[in-house]
Coordinates of C-alpha atoms in Angstrom, one line a residue:
X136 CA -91.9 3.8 75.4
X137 CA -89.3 4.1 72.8
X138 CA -87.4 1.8 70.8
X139 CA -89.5 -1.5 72.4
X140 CA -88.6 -4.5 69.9
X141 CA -86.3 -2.9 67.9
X142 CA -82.3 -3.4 67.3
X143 CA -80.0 -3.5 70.4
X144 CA -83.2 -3.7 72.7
X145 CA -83.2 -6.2 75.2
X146 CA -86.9 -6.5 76.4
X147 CA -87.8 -9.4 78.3
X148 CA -91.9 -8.8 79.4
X149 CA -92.8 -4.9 79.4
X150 CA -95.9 -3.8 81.5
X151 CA -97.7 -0.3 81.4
X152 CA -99.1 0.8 84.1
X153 CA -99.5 4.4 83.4
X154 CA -99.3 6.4 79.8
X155 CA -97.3 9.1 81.5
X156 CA -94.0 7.1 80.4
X157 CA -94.0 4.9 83.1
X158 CA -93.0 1.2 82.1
X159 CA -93.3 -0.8 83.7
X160 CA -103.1 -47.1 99.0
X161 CA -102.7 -49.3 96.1
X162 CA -100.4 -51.8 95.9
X163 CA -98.7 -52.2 92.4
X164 CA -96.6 -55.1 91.0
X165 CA -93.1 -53.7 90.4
X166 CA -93.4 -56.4 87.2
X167 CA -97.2 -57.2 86.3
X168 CA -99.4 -55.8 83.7
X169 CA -103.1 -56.0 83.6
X170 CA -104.5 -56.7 80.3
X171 CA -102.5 -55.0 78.0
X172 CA -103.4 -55.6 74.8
X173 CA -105.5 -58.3 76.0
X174 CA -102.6 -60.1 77.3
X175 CA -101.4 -60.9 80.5
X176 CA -97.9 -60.6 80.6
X177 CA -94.8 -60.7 83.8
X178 CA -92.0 -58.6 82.9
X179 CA -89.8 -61.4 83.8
X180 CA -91.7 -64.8 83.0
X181 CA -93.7 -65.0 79.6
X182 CA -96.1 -68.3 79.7
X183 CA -96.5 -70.0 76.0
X184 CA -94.0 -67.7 74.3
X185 CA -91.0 -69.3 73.5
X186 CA -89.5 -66.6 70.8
X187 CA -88.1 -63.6 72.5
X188 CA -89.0 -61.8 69.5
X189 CA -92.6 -62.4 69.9
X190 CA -92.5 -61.4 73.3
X191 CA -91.4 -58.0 72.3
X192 CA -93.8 -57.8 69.3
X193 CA -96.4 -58.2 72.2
X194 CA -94.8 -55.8 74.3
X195 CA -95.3 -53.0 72.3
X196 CA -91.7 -53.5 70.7
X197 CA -90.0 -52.5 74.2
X198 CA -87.9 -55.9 76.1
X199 CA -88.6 -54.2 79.9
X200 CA -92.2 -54.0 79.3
X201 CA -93.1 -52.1 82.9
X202 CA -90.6 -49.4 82.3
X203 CA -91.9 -47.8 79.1
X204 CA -95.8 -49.1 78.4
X205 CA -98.6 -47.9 80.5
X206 CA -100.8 -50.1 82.1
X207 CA -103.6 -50.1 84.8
X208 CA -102.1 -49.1 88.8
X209 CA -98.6 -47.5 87.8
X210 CA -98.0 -45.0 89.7
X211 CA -96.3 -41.6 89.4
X212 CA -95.3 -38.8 91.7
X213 CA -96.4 -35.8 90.1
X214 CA -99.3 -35.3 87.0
X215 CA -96.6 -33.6 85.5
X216 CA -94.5 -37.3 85.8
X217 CA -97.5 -39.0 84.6
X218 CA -97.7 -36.7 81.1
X219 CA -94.3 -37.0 80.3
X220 CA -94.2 -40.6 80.6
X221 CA -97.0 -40.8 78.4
X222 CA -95.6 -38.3 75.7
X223 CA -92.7 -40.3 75.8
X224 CA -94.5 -43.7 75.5
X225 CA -96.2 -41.8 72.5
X226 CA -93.4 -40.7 70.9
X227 CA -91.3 -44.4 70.9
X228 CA -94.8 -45.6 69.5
X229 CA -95.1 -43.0 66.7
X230 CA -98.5 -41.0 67.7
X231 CA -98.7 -37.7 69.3
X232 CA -100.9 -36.9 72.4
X233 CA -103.5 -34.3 74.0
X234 CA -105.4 -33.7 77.0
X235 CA -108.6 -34.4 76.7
X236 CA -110.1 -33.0 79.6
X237 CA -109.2 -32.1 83.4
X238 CA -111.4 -32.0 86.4
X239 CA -111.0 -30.6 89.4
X240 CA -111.9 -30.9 93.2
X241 CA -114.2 -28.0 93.7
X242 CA -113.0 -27.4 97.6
X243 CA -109.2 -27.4 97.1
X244 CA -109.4 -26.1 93.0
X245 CA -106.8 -28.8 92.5
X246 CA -106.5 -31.2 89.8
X247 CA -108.0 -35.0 90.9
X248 CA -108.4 -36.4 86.8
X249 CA -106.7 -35.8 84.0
X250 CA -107.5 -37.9 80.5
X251 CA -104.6 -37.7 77.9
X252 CA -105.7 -39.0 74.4
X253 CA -104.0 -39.5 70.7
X254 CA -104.0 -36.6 68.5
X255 CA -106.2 -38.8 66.2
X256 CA -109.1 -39.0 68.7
X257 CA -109.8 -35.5 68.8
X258 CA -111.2 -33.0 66.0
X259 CA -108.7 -30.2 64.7
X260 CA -110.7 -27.7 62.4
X261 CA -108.7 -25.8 60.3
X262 CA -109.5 -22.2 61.7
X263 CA -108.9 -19.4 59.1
X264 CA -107.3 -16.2 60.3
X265 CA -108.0 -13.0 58.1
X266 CA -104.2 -11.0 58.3
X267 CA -104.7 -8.7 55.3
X268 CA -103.2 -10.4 52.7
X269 CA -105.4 -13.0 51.9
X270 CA -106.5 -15.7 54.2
X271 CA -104.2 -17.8 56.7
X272 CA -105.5 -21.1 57.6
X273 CA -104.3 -23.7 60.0
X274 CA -103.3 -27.4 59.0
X275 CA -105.9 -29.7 59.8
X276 CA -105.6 -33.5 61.6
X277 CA -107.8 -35.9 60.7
X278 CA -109.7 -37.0 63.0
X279 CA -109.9 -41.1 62.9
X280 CA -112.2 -41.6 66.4
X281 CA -108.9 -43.3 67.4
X282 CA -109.5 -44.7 70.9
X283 CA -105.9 -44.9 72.4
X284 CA -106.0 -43.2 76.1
X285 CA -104.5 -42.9 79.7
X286 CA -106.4 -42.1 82.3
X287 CA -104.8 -40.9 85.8
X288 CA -106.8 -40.2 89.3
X289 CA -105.3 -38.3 92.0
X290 CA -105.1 -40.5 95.0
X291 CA -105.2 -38.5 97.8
X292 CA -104.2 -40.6 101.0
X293 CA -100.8 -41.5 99.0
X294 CA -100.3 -37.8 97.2
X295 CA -99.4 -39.6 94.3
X296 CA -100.9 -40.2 90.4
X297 CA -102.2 -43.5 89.3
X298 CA -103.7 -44.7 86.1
X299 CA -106.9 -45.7 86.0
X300 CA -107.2 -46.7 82.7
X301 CA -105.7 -47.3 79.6
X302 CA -106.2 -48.6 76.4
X303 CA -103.3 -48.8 73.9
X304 CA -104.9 -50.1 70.9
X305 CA -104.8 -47.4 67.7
X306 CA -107.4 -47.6 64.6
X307 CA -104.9 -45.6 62.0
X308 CA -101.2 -46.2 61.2
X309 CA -98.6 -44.8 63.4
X310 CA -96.2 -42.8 62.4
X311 CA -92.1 -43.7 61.9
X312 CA -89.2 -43.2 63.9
X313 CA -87.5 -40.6 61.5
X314 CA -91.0 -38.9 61.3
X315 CA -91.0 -38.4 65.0
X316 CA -89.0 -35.4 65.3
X317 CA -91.6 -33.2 63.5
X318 CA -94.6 -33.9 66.0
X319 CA -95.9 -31.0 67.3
X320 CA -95.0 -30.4 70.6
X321 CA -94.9 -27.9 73.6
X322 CA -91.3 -26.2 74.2
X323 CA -89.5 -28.5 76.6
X324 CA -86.1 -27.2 76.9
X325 CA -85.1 -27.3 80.4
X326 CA -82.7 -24.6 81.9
X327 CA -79.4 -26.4 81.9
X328 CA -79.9 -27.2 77.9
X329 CA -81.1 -23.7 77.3
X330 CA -77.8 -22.3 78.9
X331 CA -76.4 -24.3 76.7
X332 CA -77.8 -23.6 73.7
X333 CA -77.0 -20.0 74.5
X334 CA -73.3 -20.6 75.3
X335 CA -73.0 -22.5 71.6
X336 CA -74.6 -19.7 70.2
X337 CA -72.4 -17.1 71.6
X338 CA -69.2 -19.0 70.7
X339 CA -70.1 -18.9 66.6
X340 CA -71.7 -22.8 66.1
X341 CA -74.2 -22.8 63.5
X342 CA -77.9 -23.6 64.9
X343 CA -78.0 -26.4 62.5
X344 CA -75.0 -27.9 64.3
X345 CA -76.1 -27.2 68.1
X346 CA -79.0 -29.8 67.9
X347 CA -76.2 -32.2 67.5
X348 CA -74.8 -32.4 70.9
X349 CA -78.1 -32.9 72.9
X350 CA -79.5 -35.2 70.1
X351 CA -76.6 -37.5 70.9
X352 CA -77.1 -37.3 74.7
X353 CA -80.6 -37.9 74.4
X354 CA -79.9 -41.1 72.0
X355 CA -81.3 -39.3 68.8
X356 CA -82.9 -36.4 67.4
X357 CA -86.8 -38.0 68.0
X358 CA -85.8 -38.8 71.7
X359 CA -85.5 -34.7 72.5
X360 CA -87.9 -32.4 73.5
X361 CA -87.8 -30.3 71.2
X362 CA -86.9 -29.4 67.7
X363 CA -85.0 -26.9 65.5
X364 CA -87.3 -24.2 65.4
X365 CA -87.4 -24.1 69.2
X366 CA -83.2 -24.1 69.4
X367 CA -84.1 -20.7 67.0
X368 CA -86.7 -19.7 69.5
X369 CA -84.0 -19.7 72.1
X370 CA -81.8 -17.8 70.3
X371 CA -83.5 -15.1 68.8
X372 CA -85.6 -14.1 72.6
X373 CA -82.8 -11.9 72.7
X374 CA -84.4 -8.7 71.3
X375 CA -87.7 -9.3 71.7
X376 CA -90.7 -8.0 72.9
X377 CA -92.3 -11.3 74.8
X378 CA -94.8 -9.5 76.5
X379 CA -96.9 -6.2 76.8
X380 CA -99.6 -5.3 79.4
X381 CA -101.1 -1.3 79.4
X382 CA -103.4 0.0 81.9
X383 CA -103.8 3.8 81.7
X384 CA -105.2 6.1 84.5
X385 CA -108.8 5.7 83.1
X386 CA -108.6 2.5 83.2
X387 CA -107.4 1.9 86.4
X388 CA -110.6 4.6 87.5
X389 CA -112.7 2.7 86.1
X390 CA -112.1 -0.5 87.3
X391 CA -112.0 0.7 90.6
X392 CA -115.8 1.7 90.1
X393 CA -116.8 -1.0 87.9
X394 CA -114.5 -3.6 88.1
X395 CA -116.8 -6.3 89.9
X396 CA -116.9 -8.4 86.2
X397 CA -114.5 -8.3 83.3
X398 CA -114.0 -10.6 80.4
X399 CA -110.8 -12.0 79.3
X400 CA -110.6 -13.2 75.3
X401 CA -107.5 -14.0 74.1
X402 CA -108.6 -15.4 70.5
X403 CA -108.0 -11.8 68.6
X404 CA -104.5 -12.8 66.4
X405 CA -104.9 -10.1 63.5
X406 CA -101.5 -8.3 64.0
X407 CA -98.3 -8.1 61.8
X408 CA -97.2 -10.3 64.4
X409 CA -99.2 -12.9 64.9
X410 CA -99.0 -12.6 68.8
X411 CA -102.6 -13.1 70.4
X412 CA -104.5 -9.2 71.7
X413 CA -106.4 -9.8 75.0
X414 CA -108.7 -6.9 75.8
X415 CA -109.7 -6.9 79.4
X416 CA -113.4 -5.3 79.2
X417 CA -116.3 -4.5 81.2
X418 CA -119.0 -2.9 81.4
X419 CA -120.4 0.8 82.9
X420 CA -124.0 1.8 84.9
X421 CA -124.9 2.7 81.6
X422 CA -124.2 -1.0 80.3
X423 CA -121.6 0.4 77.9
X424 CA -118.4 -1.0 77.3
X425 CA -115.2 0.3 78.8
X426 CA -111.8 -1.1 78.6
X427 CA -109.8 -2.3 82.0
X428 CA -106.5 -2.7 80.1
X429 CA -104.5 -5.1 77.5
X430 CA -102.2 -7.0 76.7
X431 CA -100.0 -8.8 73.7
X432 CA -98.2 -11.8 74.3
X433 CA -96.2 -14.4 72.4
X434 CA -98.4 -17.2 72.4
X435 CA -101.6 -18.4 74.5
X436 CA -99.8 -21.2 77.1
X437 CA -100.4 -20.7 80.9
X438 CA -97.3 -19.3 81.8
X439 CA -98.0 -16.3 79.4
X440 CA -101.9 -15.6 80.9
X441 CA -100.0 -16.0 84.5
X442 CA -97.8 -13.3 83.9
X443 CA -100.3 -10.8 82.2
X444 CA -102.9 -11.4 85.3
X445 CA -100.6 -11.1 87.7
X446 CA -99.0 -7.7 85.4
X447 CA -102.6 -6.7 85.3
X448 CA -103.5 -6.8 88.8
X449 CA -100.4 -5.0 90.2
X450 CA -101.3 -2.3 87.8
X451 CA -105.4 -2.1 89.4
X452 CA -103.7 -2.1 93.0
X453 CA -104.3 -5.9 93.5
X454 CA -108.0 -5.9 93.7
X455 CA -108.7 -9.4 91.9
X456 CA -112.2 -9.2 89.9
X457 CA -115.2 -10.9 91.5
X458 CA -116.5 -12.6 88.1
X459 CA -113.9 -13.3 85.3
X460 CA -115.5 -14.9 81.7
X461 CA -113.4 -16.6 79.0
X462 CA -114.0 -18.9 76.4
X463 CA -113.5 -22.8 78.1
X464 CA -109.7 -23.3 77.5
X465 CA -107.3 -25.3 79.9
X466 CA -104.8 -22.9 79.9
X467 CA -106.1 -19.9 80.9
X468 CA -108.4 -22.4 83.3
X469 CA -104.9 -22.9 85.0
X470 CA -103.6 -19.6 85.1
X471 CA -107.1 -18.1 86.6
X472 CA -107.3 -21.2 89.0
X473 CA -103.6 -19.8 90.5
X474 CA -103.7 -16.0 90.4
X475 CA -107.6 -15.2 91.2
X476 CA -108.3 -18.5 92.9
X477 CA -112.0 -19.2 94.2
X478 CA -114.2 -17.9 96.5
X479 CA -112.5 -14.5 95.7
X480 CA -112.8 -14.6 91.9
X481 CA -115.7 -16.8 90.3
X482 CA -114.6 -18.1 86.5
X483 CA -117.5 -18.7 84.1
X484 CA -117.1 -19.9 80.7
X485 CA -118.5 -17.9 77.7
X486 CA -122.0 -19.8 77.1
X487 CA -121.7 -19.3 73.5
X488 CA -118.9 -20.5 73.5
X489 CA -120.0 -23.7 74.5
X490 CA -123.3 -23.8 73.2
X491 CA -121.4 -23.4 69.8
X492 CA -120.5 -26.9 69.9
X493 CA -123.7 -28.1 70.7
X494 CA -124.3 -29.1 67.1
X495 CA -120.9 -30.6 66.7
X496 CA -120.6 -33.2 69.4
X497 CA -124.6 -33.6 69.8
X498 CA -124.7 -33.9 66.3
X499 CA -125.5 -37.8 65.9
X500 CA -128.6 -37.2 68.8
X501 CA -129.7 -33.8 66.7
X502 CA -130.0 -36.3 63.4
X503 CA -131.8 -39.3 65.1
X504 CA -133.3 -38.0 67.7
X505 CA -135.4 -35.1 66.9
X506 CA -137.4 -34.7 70.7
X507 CA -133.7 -34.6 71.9
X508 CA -132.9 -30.6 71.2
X509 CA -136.1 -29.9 72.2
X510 CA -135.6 -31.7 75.6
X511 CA -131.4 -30.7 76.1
X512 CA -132.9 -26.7 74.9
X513 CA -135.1 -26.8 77.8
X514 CA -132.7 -28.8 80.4
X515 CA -129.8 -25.9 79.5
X516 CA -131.7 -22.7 78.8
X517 CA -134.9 -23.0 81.1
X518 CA -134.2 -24.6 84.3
X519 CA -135.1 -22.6 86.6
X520 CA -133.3 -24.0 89.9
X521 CA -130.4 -26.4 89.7
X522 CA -132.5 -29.2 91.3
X523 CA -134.6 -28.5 88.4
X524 CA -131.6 -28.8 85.9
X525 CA -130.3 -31.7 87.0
X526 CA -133.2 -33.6 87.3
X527 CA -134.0 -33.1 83.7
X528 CA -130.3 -33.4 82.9
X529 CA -130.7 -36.8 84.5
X530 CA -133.8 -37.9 82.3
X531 CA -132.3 -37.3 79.1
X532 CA -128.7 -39.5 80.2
X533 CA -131.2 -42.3 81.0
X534 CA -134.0 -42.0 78.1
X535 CA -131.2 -41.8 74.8
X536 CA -128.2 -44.1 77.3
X537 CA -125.7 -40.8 77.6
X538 CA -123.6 -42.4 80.3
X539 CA -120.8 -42.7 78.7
X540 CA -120.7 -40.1 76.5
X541 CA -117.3 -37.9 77.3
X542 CA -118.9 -34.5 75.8
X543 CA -121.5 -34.3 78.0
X544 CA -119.4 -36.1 81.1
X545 CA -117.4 -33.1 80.9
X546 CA -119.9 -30.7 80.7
X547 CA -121.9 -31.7 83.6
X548 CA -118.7 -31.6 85.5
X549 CA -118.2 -27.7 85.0
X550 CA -121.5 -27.1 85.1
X551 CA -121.3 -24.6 88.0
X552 CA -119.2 -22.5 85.2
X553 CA -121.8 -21.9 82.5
X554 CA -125.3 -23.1 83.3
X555 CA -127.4 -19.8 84.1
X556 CA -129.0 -21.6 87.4
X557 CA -125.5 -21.9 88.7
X558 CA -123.9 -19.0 87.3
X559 CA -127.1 -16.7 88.2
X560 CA -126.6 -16.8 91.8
X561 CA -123.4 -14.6 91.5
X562 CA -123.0 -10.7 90.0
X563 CA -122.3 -11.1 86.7
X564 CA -123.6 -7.1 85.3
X565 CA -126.2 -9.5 83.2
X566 CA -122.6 -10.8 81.5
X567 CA -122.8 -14.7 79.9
X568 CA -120.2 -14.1 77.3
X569 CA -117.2 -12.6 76.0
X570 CA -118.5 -10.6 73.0
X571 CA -118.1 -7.6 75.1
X572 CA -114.4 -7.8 74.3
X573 CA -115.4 -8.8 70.8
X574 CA -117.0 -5.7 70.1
X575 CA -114.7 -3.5 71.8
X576 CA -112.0 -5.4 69.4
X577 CA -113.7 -4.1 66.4
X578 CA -114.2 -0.9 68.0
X579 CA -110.0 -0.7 68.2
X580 CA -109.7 -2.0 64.4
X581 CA -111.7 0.2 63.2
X582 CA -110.0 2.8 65.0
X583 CA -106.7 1.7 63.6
X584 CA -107.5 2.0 60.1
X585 CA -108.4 5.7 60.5
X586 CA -105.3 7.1 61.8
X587 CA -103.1 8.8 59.3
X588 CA -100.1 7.4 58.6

C-alpha cells in the first residue's frame, strides 16, 4: 500500500485483508410542570407572581417554560430526541452534560434507561500519555459532586422516551453565554451543513469566516453544534487516512482455529498520530498469544469501532467471535451490541478493569468500614454460584444501606458481564481480561524500536 496519507491521496477508511497488496401510556400536560425547582408552575397562569420578570427568574430564565426546561413526564420520540434536548437545555443554562450510565433489556439488547448528568458530577482524571517527548497529559474537570440530572425510561407500550426524573438544581457556578461555545462537545454537523461547509471551502472563504453563516442561522455562535476546530475537521478529511484495519493470511488461519475468544482494547494512543491501535488478540492450545488482526482509527466513538468490526469480520469470512472482552466503555458497548449481537457473541468486560475502581468509588466504605472489603472481596471473587452471589450481594446493600448508591446500581446491573459465576458458564480460554492485547502491545513496541531505520 503505497502513498496511504500522503499528498494528492484521497483515502476515506482503508481495510487489509491480505499482505499480498490487496486493500482493501402516560398522559402529559402540554403546559404543567412538576416540581421544578420546588415550584409548581402552568406555562400559562403563574399564581402569586405578579412581576413577569420573576416568573422568568423561576423559569430558569426561559418565558415558555415547557418548551426548553425539563421536567418529570415529557416525552420524546427517540433517546436520541431526548439527549439533544437536554444538551441544548445545558448549553442555554451554561453546563455541559455526560451520560452517566445506560442499561439495557437483556432479551431485546435494546436501550430501556439512560441517565444524563452535568460534567461536574462525574470525576475526570487527568490521564498521562507517554509520546516520546516528554509526557502528555489530559486537562482535568473538577469534580464538585454536582447533582443536576435527567433521567429517561423507555416506555414500551407507547415506543416513545419519557423522563423519569430530574433535578435541575447545580452546586457550582455555571458558565456564560460567550463561554459556551468552547464546551466540549461531540461533532454534530449534519450533512446538509457539512456540504456546505465544503462548497465555502472550495469557492476560497476563509474557515474563520464560514462559521459566520451557520452561526447566524442558528441565532449565535453558542447555539451551534459545533465549533471551529470541527469546521477544520471537515475540511482537512480530504487526504486523510480515517481508518486502517490489517488482517494477514495467518491471521485469518488462526482465527479460524482459535478464534472462539478475542480481546478488543482500544486504549493504546502512543503513535505520531495520536490515533488509538486496537490489537485484536487471542490466544493458542499452547495458551500463547497470537494476533487476529488490527486496526488504527481516528478517534474511539461508536461509529469508528462499527466500522473496524464490521472491516474485521469481512476479512475472517464473517464468523462473529463467541466471547469478545473490552474494557467497560459505552461506545464500543454500542458498537458490539449492533455488529456481534447476543446469543451469538457474549461481551464480558475486563474484570480489572473494573475491579480497578473498586477503591475509587468504594472508597468512603474502604475508610469506615473496614469488614466491608473483606465481605464485597468474598461477594465478587468467591461466590461460587450466582444464587450464592447475589444473596451475599444482597446482605451487604442492606447491612452498610447501599440502595441508592449509583456505582454499585450499575454494577449489579451488568453483572452477567464480569462476575466469574456468570461469565464462567461460557468459553472464555480461561480469559477475564484484556492484558492479552496489552502484552502483545509491548511485544509490537518493542519490535518497533529495533528495526533499522
Amino acid at each position: 500500500m503505497n502513498n496511504v496519507g500522503g499528498d494528492n491521496t484521497n483515502v476515506d477508511n482503508v481495510s487489509v485483508h491480505n499482505v499480498d497488496n490487496n486493500v482493501g401510556g402516560d398522559n402529559v400536560g402540554g403546559h404543567n410542570i412538576d416540581n421544578v425547582g420546588g415550584d409548581n408552575f402552568d406555562g400559562e397562569n403563574v399564581d402569586d407572581v405578579k412581576d413577569e420578570k420573576n416568573v422568568e427568574k423561576k423559569n430558569h430564565g426561559f418565558k415558555n417554560c415547557n418548551d426548553v426546561v425539563p421536567y418529570v413526564g415529557k416525552i420524546f420520540d427517540t433517546l436520541d430526541d431526548a439527549e439533544a434536548f437536554y444538551r441544548n437545555y445545558g448549553r442555554k443554562e451554561g453546563f455541559e452534560i455526560i451520560i452517566r450510565n445506560t442499561h439495557k433489556r437483556t432479551n431485546i439488547n435494546e436501550p430501556s434507561y439512560r441517565l444524563f448528568i452535568c460534567r461536574k458530577g462525574e470525576r475526570v482524571g487527568a490521564t498521562p500519555l507517554d509520546f516520546g517527548k516528554g509526557k502528555r497529559v489530559r486537562e482535568v474537570i473538577p469534580r464538585t459532586n454536582c447533582g443536576a440530572r435527567m433521567c429517561v425510561v423507555h416506555k414500551v407500550k407507547m415506543d416513545k422516551w419519557k423522563i423519569s426524573s430530574v433535578d435541575l438544581e447545580h452546586n457550582h457556578k455555571l458558565v456564560s453565554p460567550e463561554k459556551v461555545q468552547f464546551f466540549q462537545r461531540s461533532l454534530n454537523i449534519d450533512p446538509m451543513t457539512r456540504s456546505l461547509i465544503e462548497l465555502f471551502n472550495k469557492s476560497g472563504i476563509e474557515t474563520s469566516k464560514i462559521m459566520k453563516f451557520p452561526s447566524e442561522t442558528k441565532g449565535g455562535v453558542e447555539n451551534l453544534g459545533f465549533s471551529n476546530q470541527d469546521v477544520r475537521n471537515v475540511i482537512h478529511d480530504e487526504n486523510r487516512v480515517r481508518g486502517l484495519v490489517w488482517v494477514d493470511p495467518r491471521s485469518m488461519n488462526t482465527y479460524k482455529n482459535f478464534g472462539d475468544v478475542v480481546t478488543f482494547d482500544s486504549t493504546y494512543q502512543k503513535n505520531r498520530y495520536y490515533m488509538p491501535f486496537i490489537p485484536i488478540t487471542g490466544v493458542n492450545h499452547h495458551y500463547q498469544n497470537i494476533l487476529f488482526g488490527f486496526s488504527l482509527v481516528r478517534d474511539e466513538t461508536e461509529a469508528s469501532y462499527k466500522w473496524v468490526l464490521r472491516t474485521w469480520l469481512e476479512a475472517v469470512d464473517n464468523k462473529p467471535p463467541r466471547i469478545i472482552i473490552t474494557d467497560q466503555d459505552i461506545a464500543s458497548e454500542n458498537a458490539i451490541a449492533e455488529v456481534m449481537p447476543m446469543p451469538q457473541t457474549k461481551h464480558t468486560y475486563c474484570t480489572w478493569h473494573i475491579s480497578s475502581k473498586f477503591s475509587e468509588k468504594l472508597s468512603y466504605l474502604y475508610t469506615n468500614y473496614l469488614e466491608f472489603k473483606t465481605g464485597f472481596n468474598a461477594c465478587v471473587y468467591k461466590s461460587l454460584t450466582p444464587t450464592k452471589f447475589e444473596d451475599r450481594w444482597e446482605q451487604l446493600v442492606e447491612k452498610y444501606d447501599l440502595e441508592d448508591h449509583a456505582w454499585l446500581n450499575d454494577m449489579y446491573a451488568i453483572r452477567t458481564q464480569w462476575i466469574g459465576d456468570y461469565t464462567k458458564q461460557h468459553f472464555s480460554a480461561g480469559m477475564t481480561t484484556t492484558s492479552r492485547s496489552e502484552s502483545t502491545i509491548f511485544f509490537l513496541m518493542n519490535m518497533c524500536n529495533h528495526l533499522p531505520v
